[in-house]
C-alpha cells in the first residue's frame, strides 16, 4: 500500500486565477480578452461610426439624386401638361374666332405653347434612365404624336381658303387624343412620384439607422471618456490639494519671516531713536532738527510694529485709522504741551497695502509736526474718511496760510513739505484746503486696499 492522499479518478484540481473553476487555458484566454478590452472597445466604436458614416453618405447620394433628377423630372411633366392644355385652349379659341386676326393670334399662342410642351417632353426623354420609365415615356410620346396629328388636321381646315367648317369627327378626334395623352402623362407622373416617395422613405430609414449607430457609439465613447475624466479629475484634485497644502505652508513661513524682518527693523529703529534722543539732550543747538528726525523715526517704528503683526488688519493690509492713531501719542511725546486730536468719527474700514504704510506714515507725521511747529495754540485736528476705494486724511491746524504759501505751485514750502509730493508719488496726492478763516488744511488722498 502506498501511504498518503490519493486523488479520485476523473477529478481535476480547481483552477486558480481571476475565474476560479475554469481550466487554466480558458482562464488565461479570458484574462487576455479582459486586457484587450480597451482596444476592442475602441474598435467597436470605430466600426459603429464607420457604419454610420457609410449610411449617411448613401443617404446624401439618394437625396442628391432626388433633388437633381427626380424632382426636376416631375416639374417637366407638369410643364408639358400645362403647355399642352394651354395649346389646346388656344387652338379651340382659333376655331371659335369671329375674324381672321383673332384666329391668327390664337394660332400663334397655340404654336408657342405647343413648342414648350415638345421641349419639356424632349428633356423628359433625355433624362429617363430606368427601363420601366422609358416604356412609359415612349407611350407618352406616341400619344403626343397622335395629338399633334389631330391638331395638324384642325390647322389645315382653319387655313383652307374655302372656309370649310370644322367637322365633328375632327373635334372628337382632337378631344380623344388629348385625353389619351394626358392620361398617359399622368401615369408617368404617378410612377415618378412613387419613386421620389420611396427614395425619401429609404433615406429617412437610413438616416434613423445612422442616428442610432452614432448615438450608440456616442454613448459608449461618452462612458469611456467619463471614466477617464473621473480618474484624471481625482488625480488632479489630489495634486491640487497637495499643492495647496504646500503653498499654505510656504505662505506661513513667508509671513513669519516678514514679521520677523519688521520686528528686527523696529528694534534697530528704537536703538536709533535712543541715539537721537541722547544727541538732542547733549547738543541744544541740534535739538530742533533732531526733534523732527525723531518724529520720522517714531513713524517708522509704528509702521514696522504694525507690519510685524500688532495691527488687527493682518493679511498684508494695515488699518489706516490705527496707523494714524498710533502715530499721535508718539508725536505728542516728542512735542510736549501739544495736542493732536483724531476725529471720533474717523473711518475704521479703510485699509492700506503694506507698501503704502511707510510713505503715508511719514507724510502724516510731517504734516502734523509742521502744524504743531507753525500753528497757533499747539493743536492739530486729524479726520479720516473713505469710500469707493478711496481714502482721505485731512490735517488742520489753527494758522492762516502765509501770503507766499501756494501748495499747487510749490511756492513757500519748507524742505519737509517739498519732499512730500515725491514721497507719495504713485500712491496718492496732497491738496490744500478747504481753508476756513484762520485755519490751514492739507488733505492726503489715497487708494485703499481691498478688504
XYZ file of C-alpha atoms in Angstrom:
451
model
C 0.000 0.000 0.000
C 1.068 3.498 -0.730
C 0.563 5.901 2.077
C -0.796 9.460 1.571
C -3.788 11.010 -0.113
C -4.837 9.641 -3.488
C -6.807 11.794 -5.935
C -10.073 10.301 -7.009
C -10.085 9.140 -10.603
C -11.583 11.662 -13.114
C -11.406 14.676 -10.761
C -9.195 17.588 -11.862
C -7.811 20.178 -9.448
C -9.649 23.530 -9.453
C -8.003 26.269 -11.463
C -6.724 29.334 -9.752
C -6.812 32.876 -11.117
C -9.441 35.504 -11.821
C -12.011 32.907 -12.863
C -11.833 30.014 -10.372
C -13.360 26.809 -11.593
C -12.228 27.251 -15.189
C -9.475 25.358 -16.877
C -6.126 27.193 -16.895
C -6.235 27.697 -20.659
C -9.778 29.146 -20.570
C -8.890 31.383 -17.637
C -5.815 32.656 -19.487
C -7.875 33.397 -22.586
C -10.443 35.348 -20.579
C -7.667 37.274 -18.880
C -6.187 38.177 -22.274
C -9.604 39.312 -23.531
C -10.066 41.485 -20.442
C -6.634 43.008 -21.002
C -7.551 43.784 -24.612
C -10.950 45.228 -23.663
C -9.975 48.922 -24.161
C -8.669 48.168 -27.663
C -11.716 46.075 -28.536
C -13.989 48.772 -27.166
C -12.253 51.419 -29.293
C -12.523 49.229 -32.389
C -16.238 48.706 -31.716
C -16.816 52.448 -31.506
C -14.859 52.997 -34.730
C -16.829 50.265 -36.542
C -20.138 51.813 -35.438
C -19.022 55.266 -36.526
C -17.769 53.913 -39.855
C -21.047 52.124 -40.484
C -22.943 55.302 -39.647
C -20.709 57.343 -41.967
C -21.299 54.941 -44.876
C -25.055 55.039 -44.237
C -25.083 58.831 -44.119
C -23.049 59.006 -47.335
C -25.566 56.711 -49.037
C -28.403 58.927 -47.806
C -26.685 62.003 -49.206
C -26.313 60.318 -52.597
C -30.005 59.349 -52.591
C -31.125 62.835 -51.613
C -28.863 64.391 -54.257
C -30.329 62.073 -56.907
C -33.865 63.006 -55.900
C -33.046 66.693 -55.870
C -31.026 66.760 -59.101
C -33.053 64.366 -61.295
C -36.358 63.118 -59.976
C -37.848 66.375 -58.709
C -36.901 68.305 -61.898
C -38.471 65.493 -63.957
C -41.760 65.911 -62.068
C -41.594 69.621 -62.825
C -41.013 68.847 -66.527
C -44.049 66.545 -66.614
C -46.190 69.271 -65.078
C -44.711 71.775 -67.538
C -45.616 69.538 -70.527
C -49.140 69.019 -69.178
C -49.681 72.739 -68.603
C -48.261 73.733 -72.011
C -50.401 71.220 -73.924
C -53.556 72.300 -72.087
C -52.880 75.952 -72.914
C -52.140 74.983 -76.552
C -55.436 73.088 -76.770
C -57.348 76.066 -75.368
C -55.618 78.402 -77.858
C -56.476 76.058 -80.733
C -60.104 75.984 -79.620
C -60.162 79.786 -79.476
C -58.801 79.864 -83.030
C -61.651 77.624 -84.172
C -64.251 79.842 -82.477
C -62.690 83.168 -83.629
C -65.012 85.601 -85.463
C -62.340 87.110 -87.712
C -59.033 86.157 -89.216
C -56.905 88.480 -86.966
C -58.292 86.900 -83.778
C -57.802 83.440 -85.253
C -54.222 84.252 -86.211
C -53.428 85.430 -82.649
C -54.870 82.250 -81.169
C -52.879 80.094 -83.621
C -49.677 81.941 -82.687
C -50.368 81.325 -78.990
C -51.058 77.664 -79.773
C -47.716 77.353 -81.593
C -45.809 78.938 -78.663
C -47.167 76.552 -76.025
C -47.033 73.532 -78.339
C -43.292 74.208 -78.702
C -42.915 74.453 -74.907
C -44.640 71.099 -74.471
C -42.393 69.429 -77.076
C -39.249 70.797 -75.402
C -40.387 69.526 -71.991
C -41.086 66.059 -73.440
C -37.660 66.007 -75.120
C -35.953 66.743 -71.789
C -38.045 64.060 -70.057
C -36.949 61.516 -72.664
C -33.290 62.567 -72.352
C -33.213 62.282 -68.537
C -35.029 58.952 -68.212
C -32.721 56.062 -67.314
C -34.862 53.243 -65.876
C -36.243 50.806 -68.465
C -39.725 50.750 -66.920
C -39.931 54.534 -67.090
C -38.548 54.549 -70.643
C -41.518 52.428 -71.754
C -43.905 54.893 -70.096
C -42.136 57.825 -71.773
C -42.405 56.137 -75.204
C -46.118 55.624 -74.605
C -46.496 59.319 -73.747
C -44.567 60.349 -76.870
C -46.741 58.130 -79.055
C -49.875 59.682 -77.582
C -48.404 63.133 -78.121
C -47.648 62.315 -81.775
C -51.296 61.283 -82.243
C -52.362 64.542 -80.591
C -50.110 66.541 -82.909
C -51.574 64.753 -85.962
C -55.126 65.597 -84.863
C -54.138 69.214 -84.250
C -52.477 69.326 -87.682
C -55.708 68.335 -89.371
C -57.558 71.048 -87.479
C -54.963 73.637 -88.518
C -55.247 72.576 -92.167
C -59.003 73.083 -92.000
C -58.543 76.543 -90.422
C -56.087 77.523 -93.178
C -58.357 76.266 -96.022
C -59.127 79.308 -98.260
C -62.599 77.977 -98.999
C -63.540 78.465 -95.321
C -64.882 74.915 -94.929
C -66.238 74.372 -91.385
C -64.565 72.038 -88.892
C -66.052 68.546 -88.965
C -67.409 66.919 -85.778
C -65.141 63.938 -86.408
C -62.122 66.186 -86.262
C -63.265 67.748 -82.974
C -63.924 64.360 -81.399
C -60.551 63.023 -82.588
C -58.826 66.070 -81.065
C -60.557 65.558 -77.699
C -59.900 61.811 -77.707
C -56.184 62.112 -78.474
C -55.777 64.908 -75.884
C -57.416 62.832 -73.141
C -55.325 59.761 -74.039
C -52.156 61.847 -73.976
C -52.999 63.441 -70.610
C -53.877 60.038 -69.130
C -50.508 58.548 -70.135
C -48.746 61.663 -68.901
C -50.498 61.239 -65.532
C -49.390 57.588 -65.378
C -45.787 58.717 -65.897
C -46.166 61.416 -63.245
C -47.612 58.930 -60.708
C -44.771 56.482 -61.338
C -42.121 59.167 -60.882
C -43.873 60.431 -57.716
C -43.814 56.923 -56.259
C -40.097 56.690 -56.982
C -39.491 60.002 -55.220
C -41.564 58.950 -52.215
C -39.787 55.599 -51.988
C -36.389 57.308 -52.192
C -37.323 59.752 -49.444
C -38.665 56.956 -47.250
C -35.492 54.898 -47.739
C -33.354 57.939 -46.931
C -35.324 58.553 -43.737
C -34.944 54.933 -42.646
C -31.209 55.013 -43.316
C -30.906 58.327 -41.524
C -32.652 56.959 -38.440
C -30.403 53.919 -38.550
C -27.311 56.096 -38.838
C -28.509 58.263 -35.970
C -28.995 55.169 -33.853
C -25.494 53.952 -34.655
C -23.981 57.327 -33.924
C -25.951 57.601 -30.690
C -24.813 54.146 -29.581
C -21.204 54.925 -30.442
C -21.523 58.282 -28.699
C -22.902 56.703 -25.543
C -20.123 54.133 -25.463
C -17.480 56.770 -26.134
C -19.009 59.095 -23.546
C -18.931 56.372 -20.909
C -15.298 55.703 -21.657
C -14.438 59.408 -21.602
C -16.319 59.940 -18.349
C -14.433 57.090 -16.765
C -11.114 58.548 -17.908
C -12.163 62.020 -16.750
C -13.170 60.650 -13.368
C -9.769 59.058 -12.905
C -7.912 62.130 -14.118
C -10.081 64.503 -12.101
C -9.421 62.541 -8.956
C -5.680 62.626 -9.642
C -5.804 66.360 -10.469
C -7.834 67.124 -7.342
C -5.352 65.261 -5.172
C -2.476 67.080 -6.885
C -4.135 70.492 -6.385
C -4.889 69.736 -2.746
C -1.275 68.690 -2.218
C -0.023 71.882 -3.899
C -2.439 73.984 -1.820
C -1.071 72.445 1.351
C 2.477 73.128 0.227
C 1.615 76.721 -0.698
C -0.098 77.237 2.654
C 2.991 76.013 4.491
C 5.248 78.266 2.382
C 2.896 81.213 2.928
C 3.020 80.731 6.698
C 6.804 80.519 6.554
C 6.962 83.672 4.428
C 4.594 85.561 6.737
C 6.681 84.541 9.714
C 9.885 85.709 8.043
C 8.291 89.030 7.039
C 7.056 89.631 10.580
C 10.478 88.779 11.917
C 12.136 91.236 9.498
C 9.765 94.040 10.517
C 10.317 93.214 14.183
C 14.088 93.454 13.790
C 13.797 96.705 11.817
C 11.640 98.091 14.628
C 14.250 97.111 17.216
C 17.040 98.763 15.209
C 14.960 101.909 14.815
C 14.344 102.008 18.553
C 18.113 101.890 19.051
C 18.498 104.749 16.582
C 15.792 106.666 18.459
C 17.799 106.321 21.678
C 20.858 107.777 19.943
C 18.807 110.686 18.575
C 17.355 111.468 21.989
C 20.836 111.392 23.502
C 22.167 113.702 20.791
C 19.345 116.183 21.340
C 19.993 116.232 25.103
C 23.752 116.758 24.619
C 23.503 119.490 21.971
C 20.704 122.026 22.487
C 21.524 123.692 19.137
C 20.693 120.449 17.304
C 17.550 119.768 19.340
C 15.082 121.227 16.762
C 16.219 119.240 13.676
C 16.751 116.127 15.781
C 13.236 116.521 17.145
C 11.873 116.410 13.568
C 14.044 113.391 12.781
C 12.784 111.754 15.974
C 9.208 112.115 14.755
C 10.053 110.445 11.463
C 11.803 107.566 13.191
C 8.835 107.126 15.509
C 6.592 106.937 12.438
C 8.770 104.189 11.012
C 8.746 102.297 14.317
C 4.966 102.454 14.369
C 4.661 101.165 10.789
C 7.037 98.258 11.287
C 5.330 97.429 14.559
C 2.009 97.112 12.738
C 3.542 95.057 9.947
C 5.173 92.770 12.469
C 1.704 91.599 13.470
C 0.483 94.043 16.082
C -2.166 95.527 13.764
C -5.628 93.918 13.669
C -5.948 94.140 9.873
C -3.359 91.456 9.048
C -3.156 89.659 5.733
C -0.768 92.216 4.200
C -3.149 95.167 4.810
C -2.988 97.752 7.602
C -5.815 99.736 9.140
C -5.442 103.399 8.124
C -7.116 104.621 11.318
C -4.833 102.511 13.519
C -1.762 103.686 11.587
C -2.673 107.326 12.229
C -3.898 106.754 15.793
C -0.646 105.022 16.790
C 1.360 107.980 15.451
C -0.373 110.581 17.581
C 0.918 109.704 21.098
C 4.430 109.288 19.684
C 4.286 112.761 18.131
C 2.795 114.290 21.298
C 5.602 112.727 23.341
C 8.148 114.464 21.114
C 6.303 117.778 21.328
C 5.274 118.393 24.958
C 2.347 120.731 25.647
C 0.802 119.914 22.269
C -2.399 118.160 21.336
C -3.201 116.128 18.226
C -6.899 115.262 18.093
C -8.228 112.416 15.917
C -11.846 112.882 14.908
C -14.054 110.396 16.803
C -15.922 109.676 13.570
C -12.718 108.715 11.762
C -13.273 105.865 9.284
C -12.406 102.433 10.695
C -12.882 100.426 7.456
C -10.157 101.860 5.236
C -7.147 99.590 4.705
C -3.729 100.306 3.201
C -1.420 97.947 1.370
C 1.743 97.272 3.303
C 3.887 99.064 0.711
C 1.834 102.248 1.280
C 2.291 102.297 5.043
C 5.775 103.848 5.325
C 5.299 106.807 2.936
C 1.810 107.518 4.328
C 3.075 107.443 7.927
C 5.956 109.780 7.078
C 3.627 112.159 5.215
C 1.117 112.257 8.105
C 3.922 112.833 10.618
C 5.467 115.634 8.535
C 2.132 117.469 8.151
C 1.247 117.106 11.838
C 4.718 118.194 13.012
C 4.620 121.129 10.588
C 1.236 122.152 12.023
C 2.470 121.900 15.607
C 5.529 123.999 14.813
C 3.767 126.805 12.970
C 0.187 126.670 14.277
C -1.487 128.697 16.988
C -2.373 127.004 20.250
C -0.241 123.914 19.519
C -3.277 121.920 18.423
C -3.826 119.869 15.259
C -7.011 118.044 14.191
C -6.984 114.882 12.051
C -10.013 113.452 10.219
C -10.212 110.252 8.112
C -12.883 109.374 5.548
C -13.158 106.747 2.817
C -15.481 105.405 0.136
C -15.450 103.642 -3.255
C -11.822 102.544 -2.951
C -10.505 105.974 -1.920
C -9.480 107.456 1.436
C -8.715 110.987 2.605
C -6.699 112.177 5.652
C -7.426 115.835 6.456
C -4.901 117.558 8.803
C -5.963 121.009 10.065
C -4.029 123.437 12.284
C -5.037 126.868 13.541
C -2.864 129.115 11.455
C -3.567 131.160 8.375
C -1.509 130.250 5.338
C 1.343 132.731 4.736
C 0.789 135.077 1.778
C 3.581 133.452 -0.193
C 2.374 129.859 0.506
C 0.870 128.050 -2.518
C 0.935 124.272 -2.449
C -0.299 123.782 -6.012
C 2.575 125.846 -7.458
C 5.028 124.588 -4.813
C 5.722 128.136 -3.583
C 6.703 128.964 0.015
C 7.266 125.349 1.038
C 9.791 124.215 3.570
C 12.194 121.347 2.917
C 9.921 118.755 4.520
C 6.851 119.807 2.513
C 8.863 119.850 -0.699
C 9.678 116.153 -0.175
C 6.058 115.124 0.412
C 4.969 115.233 -3.263
C 7.748 112.857 -4.319
C 7.170 110.722 -1.211
C 3.577 109.921 -2.263
C 4.302 109.637 -5.970
C 2.329 106.736 -7.464
C 0.209 106.058 -4.357
C -1.567 109.350 -3.613
C -1.528 113.140 -3.688
C -1.820 116.115 -1.311
C -4.260 119.010 -1.804
C -4.532 122.296 0.073
C -7.886 123.344 1.532
C -10.657 123.975 2.019
C -9.331 126.596 4.457
C -11.790 128.255 6.895
C -10.650 131.666 8.178
C -7.621 131.345 10.423
C -7.006 127.662 9.576
C -4.926 125.660 7.114
C -5.995 122.193 5.950
C -3.813 119.752 3.998
C -5.528 116.602 2.718
C -3.824 113.353 1.676
C -5.790 111.349 -0.953
C -5.052 107.637 -1.298
C -6.322 104.483 -2.945
C -7.289 101.918 -0.335
C -6.563 98.211 -0.331
C -9.313 95.636 -0.832
C -10.546 94.090 2.384
